[in-house]
Amino acid sequence: MSSSSEVEMKAGHPPAVKAGGMRVARTKTSSESKDKPEMTKEEIEEFGTSPPKADKQVMVSGALAKEDKAFPPEAVKHYHEKPLPTKECRPMQMKHTINQPK
């Protein structure tokens, strides 16, 4: 049998935890991804502290243009907003007729 530190892997991950015959959800811990290596003085001098800003260029009608000039924020906001109705539309009242013999 394997020790408690060695977990038998099934399909690349540990098997489901069961308590009372039912599966119990576990939270995934990703402490390795949170650790970010710190830069040395030489790396800071070489690369800097902030990432470089890239000028985004997009193709508009076959010509390259900067994104902020081709699509200004006001135009994008206007495009995404839903227009409001100018008049209130009420459902039509139907006449309820019952056909009965005379």
mmCIF file of N, CA and C in Angstrom:
data_model
loop_
_atom_site.group_PDB
_atom_site.id
_atom_site.type_symbol
_atom_site.label_atom_id
_atom_site.label_comp_id
_atom_site.label_asym_id
_atom_site.label_seq_id
_atom_site.Cartn_x
_atom_site.Cartn_y
_atom_site.Cartn_z
ATOM 1 N N MET A 1 0.825 -1.165 0.000
ATOM 2 C CA MET A 1 0.000 0.000 0.000
ATOM 3 C C MET A 1 0.878 1.240 0.000
ATOM 4 N N SER A 2 0.395 2.357 -0.525
ATOM 5 C CA SER A 2 1.185 3.581 -0.587
ATOM 6 C C SER A 2 1.052 4.354 0.715
ATOM 7 N N SER A 3 2.038 5.179 0.981
ATOM 8 C CA SER A 3 2.016 5.975 2.208
ATOM 9 C C SER A 3 1.052 7.147 2.051
ATOM 10 N N SER A 4 0.840 7.900 3.121
ATOM 11 C CA SER A 4 -0.111 9.005 3.082
ATOM 12 C C SER A 4 0.405 10.158 2.217
ATOM 13 N N SER A 5 1.744 10.316 2.088
ATOM 14 C CA SER A 5 2.277 11.391 1.258
ATOM 15 C C SER A 5 2.160 11.067 -0.226
ATOM 16 N N GLU A 6 2.189 9.770 -0.584
ATOM 17 C CA GLU A 6 2.014 9.370 -1.978
ATOM 18 C C GLU A 6 0.538 9.132 -2.240
ATOM 19 N N VAL A 7 -0.023 9.859 -3.207
ATOM 20 C CA VAL A 7 -1.434 9.720 -3.544
ATOM 21 C C VAL A 7 -1.523 8.993 -4.875
ATOM 22 N N GLU A 8 -2.360 7.973 -4.932
ATOM 23 C CA GLU A 8 -2.539 7.236 -6.177
ATOM 24 C C GLU A 8 -3.296 8.122 -7.159
ATOM 25 N N MET A 9 -2.685 8.330 -8.324
ATOM 26 C CA MET A 9 -3.280 9.216 -9.322
ATOM 27 C C MET A 9 -4.204 8.424 -10.249
ATOM 28 N N LYS A 10 -5.332 9.037 -10.576
ATOM 29 C CA LYS A 10 -6.260 8.462 -11.532
ATOM 30 C C LYS A 10 -6.518 9.515 -12.600
ATOM 31 N N ALA A 11 -6.142 9.197 -13.829
ATOM 32 C CA ALA A 11 -6.293 10.094 -14.975
ATOM 33 C C ALA A 11 -5.563 11.415 -14.746
ATOM 34 N N GLY A 12 -4.421 11.384 -14.065
ATOM 35 C CA GLY A 12 -3.607 12.574 -13.889
ATOM 36 C C GLY A 12 -3.970 13.438 -12.704
ATOM 37 N N HIS A 13 -4.967 13.051 -11.926
ATOM 38 C CA HIS A 13 -5.328 13.829 -10.740
ATOM 39 C C HIS A 13 -5.695 12.868 -9.623
ATOM 40 N N PRO A 14 -5.655 13.319 -8.372
ATOM 41 C CA PRO A 14 -5.997 12.417 -7.271
ATOM 42 C C PRO A 14 -7.469 12.011 -7.331
ATOM 43 N N PRO A 15 -7.806 10.850 -6.801
ATOM 44 C CA PRO A 15 -9.199 10.396 -6.850
ATOM 45 C C PRO A 15 -10.114 11.273 -5.997
ATOM 46 N N ALA A 16 -11.420 11.136 -6.220
ATOM 47 C CA ALA A 16 -12.406 11.932 -5.500
ATOM 48 C C ALA A 16 -12.416 11.557 -4.026
ATOM 49 N N VAL A 17 -12.658 12.573 -3.188
ATOM 50 C CA VAL A 17 -12.757 12.339 -1.755
ATOM 51 C C VAL A 17 -14.201 11.959 -1.460
ATOM 52 N N LYS A 18 -14.381 10.869 -0.734
ATOM 53 C CA LYS A 18 -15.734 10.423 -0.419
ATOM 54 C C LYS A 18 -15.916 10.390 1.088
ATOM 55 N N ALA A 19 -17.072 10.849 1.532
ATOM 56 C CA ALA A 19 -17.427 10.803 2.943
ATOM 57 C C ALA A 19 -18.851 10.282 3.026
ATOM 58 N N GLY A 20 -19.025 9.141 3.645
ATOM 59 C CA GLY A 20 -20.354 8.553 3.768
ATOM 60 C C GLY A 20 -20.913 8.087 2.444
ATOM 61 N N GLY A 21 -20.049 7.697 1.510
ATOM 62 C CA GLY A 21 -20.494 7.194 0.219
ATOM 63 C C GLY A 21 -20.811 8.281 -0.791
ATOM 64 N N MET A 22 -20.636 9.564 -0.418
ATOM 65 C CA MET A 22 -20.918 10.658 -1.343
ATOM 66 C C MET A 22 -19.638 11.456 -1.586
ATOM 67 N N ARG A 23 -19.527 11.997 -2.783
ATOM 68 C CA ARG A 23 -18.351 12.793 -3.112
ATOM 69 C C ARG A 23 -18.398 14.139 -2.401
ATOM 70 N N VAL A 24 -17.228 14.615 -1.982
ATOM 71 C CA VAL A 24 -17.111 15.889 -1.297
ATOM 72 C C VAL A 24 -16.242 16.795 -2.161
ATOM 73 N N ALA A 25 -16.700 18.013 -2.396
ATOM 74 C CA ALA A 25 -15.947 18.951 -3.221
ATOM 75 C C ALA A 25 -14.765 19.490 -2.435
ATOM 76 N N ARG A 26 -13.622 19.627 -3.130
ATOM 77 C CA ARG A 26 -12.429 20.193 -2.515
ATOM 78 C C ARG A 26 -12.050 21.464 -3.272
ATOM 79 N N THR A 27 -11.509 22.425 -2.553
ATOM 80 C CA THR A 27 -11.028 23.628 -3.212
ATOM 81 C C THR A 27 -9.624 23.377 -3.718
ATOM 82 N N LYS A 28 -9.333 23.907 -4.885
ATOM 83 C CA LYS A 28 -8.013 23.741 -5.470
ATOM 84 C C LYS A 28 -7.098 24.827 -4.923
ATOM 85 N N THR A 29 -5.915 24.431 -4.523
ATOM 86 C CA THR A 29 -4.942 25.401 -4.040
ATOM 87 C C THR A 29 -3.870 25.561 -5.095
ATOM 88 N N SER A 30 -3.592 26.793 -5.445
ATOM 89 C CA SER A 30 -2.573 27.059 -6.450
ATOM 90 C C SER A 30 -1.547 28.026 -5.864
ATOM 91 N N SER A 31 -0.866 27.586 -4.819
ATOM 92 C CA SER A 31 0.120 28.446 -4.183
ATOM 93 C C SER A 31 1.344 28.624 -5.059
ATOM 94 N N GLU A 32 1.623 27.666 -5.945
ATOM 95 C CA GLU A 32 2.786 27.775 -6.813
ATOM 96 C C GLU A 32 2.611 28.900 -7.824
ATOM 97 N N SER A 33 1.393 29.097 -8.328
ATOM 98 C CA SER A 33 1.176 30.119 -9.345
ATOM 99 C C SER A 33 1.181 31.521 -8.733
ATOM 100 N N LYS A 34 0.923 31.657 -7.435
ATOM 101 C CA LYS A 34 0.907 32.962 -6.795
ATOM 102 C C LYS A 34 2.313 33.496 -6.559
ATOM 103 N N ASP A 35 3.291 32.612 -6.374
ATOM 104 C CA ASP A 35 4.657 33.038 -6.124
ATOM 105 C C ASP A 35 5.256 33.604 -7.410
ATOM 106 N N LYS A 36 5.656 34.878 -7.347
ATOM 107 C CA LYS A 36 6.241 35.524 -8.506
ATOM 108 C C LYS A 36 7.707 35.813 -8.191
ATOM 109 N N PRO A 37 8.619 35.374 -9.045
ATOM 110 C CA PRO A 37 10.026 35.620 -8.752
ATOM 111 C C PRO A 37 10.334 37.117 -8.835
ATOM 112 N N GLU A 38 11.131 37.593 -7.870
ATOM 113 C CA GLU A 38 11.474 39.002 -7.859
ATOM 114 C C GLU A 38 12.654 39.253 -8.788
ATOM 115 N N MET A 39 12.671 40.445 -9.358
ATOM 116 C CA MET A 39 13.714 40.789 -10.312
ATOM 117 C C MET A 39 14.945 41.325 -9.574
ATOM 118 N N THR A 40 16.110 41.025 -10.101
ATOM 119 C CA THR A 40 17.345 41.538 -9.518
ATOM 120 C C THR A 40 17.595 42.952 -10.043
ATOM 121 N N LYS A 41 18.623 43.622 -9.496
ATOM 122 C CA LYS A 41 18.929 44.982 -9.926
ATOM 123 C C LYS A 41 19.294 45.031 -11.403
ATOM 124 N N GLU A 42 20.039 44.034 -11.861
ATOM 125 C CA GLU A 42 20.445 44.014 -13.265
ATOM 126 C C GLU A 42 19.241 43.842 -14.190
ATOM 127 N N GLU A 43 18.292 42.993 -13.784
ATOM 128 C CA GLU A 43 17.101 42.783 -14.603
ATOM 129 C C GLU A 43 16.231 44.036 -14.632
ATOM 130 N N ILE A 44 16.138 44.745 -13.496
ATOM 131 C CA ILE A 44 15.347 45.979 -13.450
ATOM 132 C C ILE A 44 15.964 47.024 -14.371
ATOM 133 N N GLU A 45 17.308 47.134 -14.356
ATOM 134 C CA GLU A 45 17.972 48.095 -15.232
ATOM 135 C C GLU A 45 17.778 47.734 -16.705
ATOM 136 N N GLU A 46 17.809 46.438 -16.997
ATOM 137 C CA GLU A 46 17.698 45.997 -18.383
ATOM 138 C C GLU A 46 16.275 46.086 -18.914
ATOM 139 N N PHE A 47 15.309 45.583 -18.149
ATOM 140 C CA PHE A 47 13.925 45.488 -18.621
ATOM 141 C C PHE A 47 13.020 46.591 -18.094
ATOM 142 N N GLY A 48 13.326 47.189 -16.960
ATOM 143 C CA GLY A 48 12.465 48.190 -16.357
ATOM 144 C C GLY A 48 11.454 47.532 -15.432
ATOM 145 N N THR A 49 10.664 48.355 -14.740
ATOM 146 C CA THR A 49 9.710 47.820 -13.771
ATOM 147 C C THR A 49 8.328 47.608 -14.367
ATOM 148 N N SER A 50 7.941 48.422 -15.345
ATOM 149 C CA SER A 50 6.606 48.264 -15.931
ATOM 150 C C SER A 50 6.721 47.696 -17.340
ATOM 151 N N PRO A 51 5.730 46.950 -17.782
ATOM 152 C CA PRO A 51 5.769 46.398 -19.140
ATOM 153 C C PRO A 51 5.611 47.512 -20.172
ATOM 154 N N PRO A 52 6.201 47.381 -21.336
ATOM 155 C CA PRO A 52 6.072 48.424 -22.362
ATOM 156 C C PRO A 52 4.652 48.480 -22.909
ATOM 157 N N LYS A 53 4.213 49.698 -23.221
ATOM 158 C CA LYS A 53 2.879 49.872 -23.793
ATOM 159 C C LYS A 53 2.964 49.687 -25.298
ATOM 160 N N ALA A 54 2.092 48.860 -25.820
ATOM 161 C CA ALA A 54 2.076 48.597 -27.249
ATOM 162 C C ALA A 54 0.996 49.459 -27.901
ATOM 163 N N ASP A 55 1.346 50.093 -28.997
ATOM 164 C CA ASP A 55 0.351 50.851 -29.751
ATOM 165 C C ASP A 55 -0.485 49.850 -30.526
ATOM 166 N N LYS A 56 -1.753 49.776 -30.180
ATOM 167 C CA LYS A 56 -2.630 48.816 -30.850
ATOM 168 C C LYS A 56 -3.083 49.414 -32.170
ATOM 169 N N GLN A 57 -2.792 48.693 -33.232
ATOM 170 C CA GLN A 57 -3.242 49.114 -34.544
ATOM 171 C C GLN A 57 -4.208 48.068 -35.073
ATOM 172 N N VAL A 58 -5.285 48.529 -35.658
ATOM 173 C CA VAL A 58 -6.293 47.631 -36.197
ATOM 174 C C VAL A 58 -6.485 47.931 -37.676
ATOM 175 N N MET A 59 -7.003 46.947 -38.386
ATOM 176 C CA MET A 59 -7.257 47.096 -39.810
ATOM 177 C C MET A 59 -8.689 47.607 -39.983
ATOM 178 N N VAL A 60 -8.833 48.820 -40.505
ATOM 179 C CA VAL A 60 -10.143 49.420 -40.751
ATOM 180 C C VAL A 60 -10.227 49.730 -42.237
ATOM 181 N N SER A 61 -11.107 49.057 -42.945
ATOM 182 C CA SER A 61 -11.314 49.225 -44.384
ATOM 183 C C SER A 61 -10.019 49.049 -45.167
ATOM 184 N N GLY A 62 -9.189 48.121 -44.711
ATOM 185 C CA GLY A 62 -7.966 47.806 -45.432
ATOM 186 C C GLY A 62 -6.794 48.695 -45.089
ATOM 187 N N ALA A 63 -6.962 49.646 -44.175
ATOM 188 C CA ALA A 63 -5.864 50.536 -43.801
ATOM 189 C C ALA A 63 -5.596 50.386 -42.305
ATOM 190 N N LEU A 64 -4.324 50.470 -41.933
ATOM 191 C CA LEU A 64 -3.983 50.395 -40.517
ATOM 192 C C LEU A 64 -4.317 51.715 -39.836
ATOM 193 N N ALA A 65 -4.924 51.619 -38.663
ATOM 194 C CA ALA A 65 -5.275 52.809 -37.893
ATOM 195 C C ALA A 65 -5.105 52.485 -36.418
ATOM 196 N N LYS A 66 -4.847 53.511 -35.629
ATOM 197 C CA LYS A 66 -4.749 53.291 -34.192
ATOM 198 C C LYS A 66 -6.145 53.042 -33.643
ATOM 199 N N GLU A 67 -6.218 52.183 -32.632
ATOM 200 C CA GLU A 67 -7.514 51.753 -32.115
ATOM 201 C C GLU A 67 -8.289 52.904 -31.487
ATOM 202 N N ASP A 68 -7.613 53.776 -30.743
ATOM 203 C CA ASP A 68 -8.337 54.847 -30.060
ATOM 204 C C ASP A 68 -8.885 55.893 -31.045
ATOM 205 N N LYS A 69 -8.223 56.066 -32.193
ATOM 206 C CA LYS A 69 -8.737 57.016 -33.177
ATOM 207 C C LYS A 69 -9.822 56.390 -34.049
ATOM 208 N N ALA A 70 -9.681 55.103 -34.347
ATOM 209 C CA ALA A 70 -10.667 54.433 -35.203
ATOM 210 C C ALA A 70 -11.973 54.187 -34.454
ATOM 211 N N PHE A 71 -11.873 53.851 -33.175
ATOM 212 C CA PHE A 71 -13.060 53.554 -32.371
ATOM 213 C C PHE A 71 -13.030 54.397 -31.101
ATOM 214 N N PRO A 72 -13.498 55.648 -31.140
ATOM 215 C CA PRO A 72 -13.491 56.471 -29.933
ATOM 216 C C PRO A 72 -14.462 55.906 -28.889
ATOM 217 N N PRO A 73 -14.173 56.131 -27.599
ATOM 218 C CA PRO A 73 -15.021 55.558 -26.536
ATOM 219 C C PRO A 73 -16.480 55.988 -26.620
ATOM 220 N N GLU A 74 -16.746 57.223 -27.061
ATOM 221 C CA GLU A 74 -18.141 57.679 -27.140
ATOM 222 C C GLU A 74 -18.908 56.884 -28.185
ATOM 223 N N ALA A 75 -18.268 56.592 -29.319
ATOM 224 C CA ALA A 75 -18.936 55.842 -30.377
ATOM 225 C C ALA A 75 -19.201 54.407 -29.954
ATOM 226 N N VAL A 76 -18.247 53.794 -29.261
ATOM 227 C CA VAL A 76 -18.428 52.419 -28.794
ATOM 228 C C VAL A 76 -19.542 52.362 -27.760
ATOM 229 N N LYS A 77 -19.582 53.344 -26.853
ATOM 230 C CA LYS A 77 -20.631 53.391 -25.828
ATOM 231 C C LYS A 77 -22.004 53.560 -26.473
ATOM 232 N N HIS A 78 -22.091 54.442 -27.474
ATOM 233 C CA HIS A 78 -23.361 54.658 -28.162
ATOM 234 C C HIS A 78 -23.810 53.397 -28.894
ATOM 235 N N TYR A 79 -22.872 52.665 -29.463
ATOM 236 C CA TYR A 79 -23.197 51.444 -30.197
ATOM 237 C C TYR A 79 -23.724 50.358 -29.259
ATOM 238 N N HIS A 80 -23.190 50.273 -28.044
ATOM 239 C CA HIS A 80 -23.574 49.204 -27.128
ATOM 240 C C HIS A 80 -24.844 49.504 -26.330
ATOM 241 N N GLU A 81 -25.246 50.767 -26.251
ATOM 242 C CA GLU A 81 -26.450 51.103 -25.487
ATOM 243 C C GLU A 81 -27.702 50.771 -26.290
ATOM 244 N N LYS A 82 -28.715 50.238 -25.598
ATOM 245 C CA LYS A 82 -29.979 49.908 -26.251
ATOM 246 C C LYS A 82 -30.855 51.166 -26.280
ATOM 247 N N PRO A 83 -31.443 51.491 -27.421
ATOM 248 C CA PRO A 83 -32.297 52.684 -27.471
ATOM 249 C C PRO A 83 -33.578 52.471 -26.675
ATOM 250 N N LEU A 84 -34.008 53.532 -25.993
ATOM 251 C CA LEU A 84 -35.232 53.468 -25.200
ATOM 252 C C LEU A 84 -36.432 53.821 -26.077
ATOM 253 N N PRO A 85 -37.580 53.182 -25.853
ATOM 254 C CA PRO A 85 -38.767 53.508 -26.653
ATOM 255 C C PRO A 85 -39.271 54.908 -26.320
ATOM 256 N N THR A 86 -39.815 55.611 -27.336
ATOM 257 C CA THR A 86 -40.305 56.972 -27.118
ATOM 258 C C THR A 86 -41.748 56.976 -26.632
ATOM 259 N N LYS A 87 -42.520 55.973 -27.028
ATOM 260 C CA LYS A 87 -43.921 55.908 -26.609
ATOM 261 C C LYS A 87 -44.162 54.616 -25.854
ATOM 262 N N GLU A 88 -45.131 54.663 -24.934
ATOM 263 C CA GLU A 88 -45.489 53.464 -24.184
ATOM 264 C C GLU A 88 -46.430 52.612 -25.019
ATOM 265 N N CYS A 89 -46.127 51.358 -25.166
ATOM 266 C CA CYS A 89 -46.929 50.457 -25.974
ATOM 267 C C CYS A 89 -47.737 49.555 -25.042
ATOM 268 N N ARG A 90 -49.065 49.715 -25.077
ATOM 269 C CA ARG A 90 -49.925 48.875 -24.249
ATOM 270 C C ARG A 90 -50.486 47.739 -25.088
ATOM 271 N N PRO A 91 -50.699 46.583 -24.461
ATOM 272 C CA PRO A 91 -51.302 45.482 -25.222
ATOM 273 C C PRO A 91 -52.745 45.814 -25.594
ATOM 274 N N MET A 92 -53.172 45.341 -26.768
ATOM 275 C CA MET A 92 -54.525 45.622 -27.230
ATOM 276 C C MET A 92 -55.540 44.827 -26.420
ATOM 277 N N GLN A 93 -56.695 45.467 -26.158
ATOM 278 C CA GLN A 93 -57.771 44.813 -25.442
ATOM 279 C C GLN A 93 -58.602 44.012 -26.444
ATOM 280 N N MET A 94 -58.741 42.715 -26.200
ATOM 281 C CA MET A 94 -59.528 41.861 -27.075
ATOM 282 C C MET A 94 -60.942 41.746 -26.525
ATOM 283 N N LYS A 95 -61.931 41.755 -27.434
ATOM 284 C CA LYS A 95 -63.311 41.542 -26.991
ATOM 285 C C LYS A 95 -63.500 40.067 -26.703
ATOM 286 N N HIS A 96 -64.088 39.786 -25.586
ATOM 287 C CA HIS A 96 -64.308 38.398 -25.198
ATOM 288 C C HIS A 96 -65.758 38.040 -25.508
ATOM 289 N N THR A 97 -65.967 37.322 -26.602
ATOM 290 C CA THR A 97 -67.322 36.941 -27.004
ATOM 291 C C THR A 97 -67.514 35.455 -26.776
ATOM 292 N N ILE A 98 -68.640 35.137 -26.224
ATOM 293 C CA ILE A 98 -68.993 33.738 -25.984
ATOM 294 C C ILE A 98 -70.140 33.392 -26.949
ATOM 295 N N ASN A 99 -69.932 32.414 -27.792
ATOM 296 C CA ASN A 99 -70.966 31.992 -28.727
ATOM 297 C C ASN A 99 -71.900 30.995 -28.017
ATOM 298 N N GLN A 100 -73.144 31.456 -27.824
ATOM 299 C CA GLN A 100 -74.138 30.609 -27.173
ATOM 300 C C GLN A 100 -75.366 30.472 -28.082
ATOM 301 N N PRO A 101 -76.038 29.337 -27.994
ATOM 302 C CA PRO A 101 -77.256 29.191 -28.801
ATOM 303 C C PRO A 101 -78.372 30.104 -28.277
ATOM 304 N N LYS A 102 -79.285 30.510 -29.172
ATOM 305 C CA LYS A 102 -80.373 31.391 -28.759
ATOM 306 C C LYS A 102 -81.525 30.643 -28.199
#
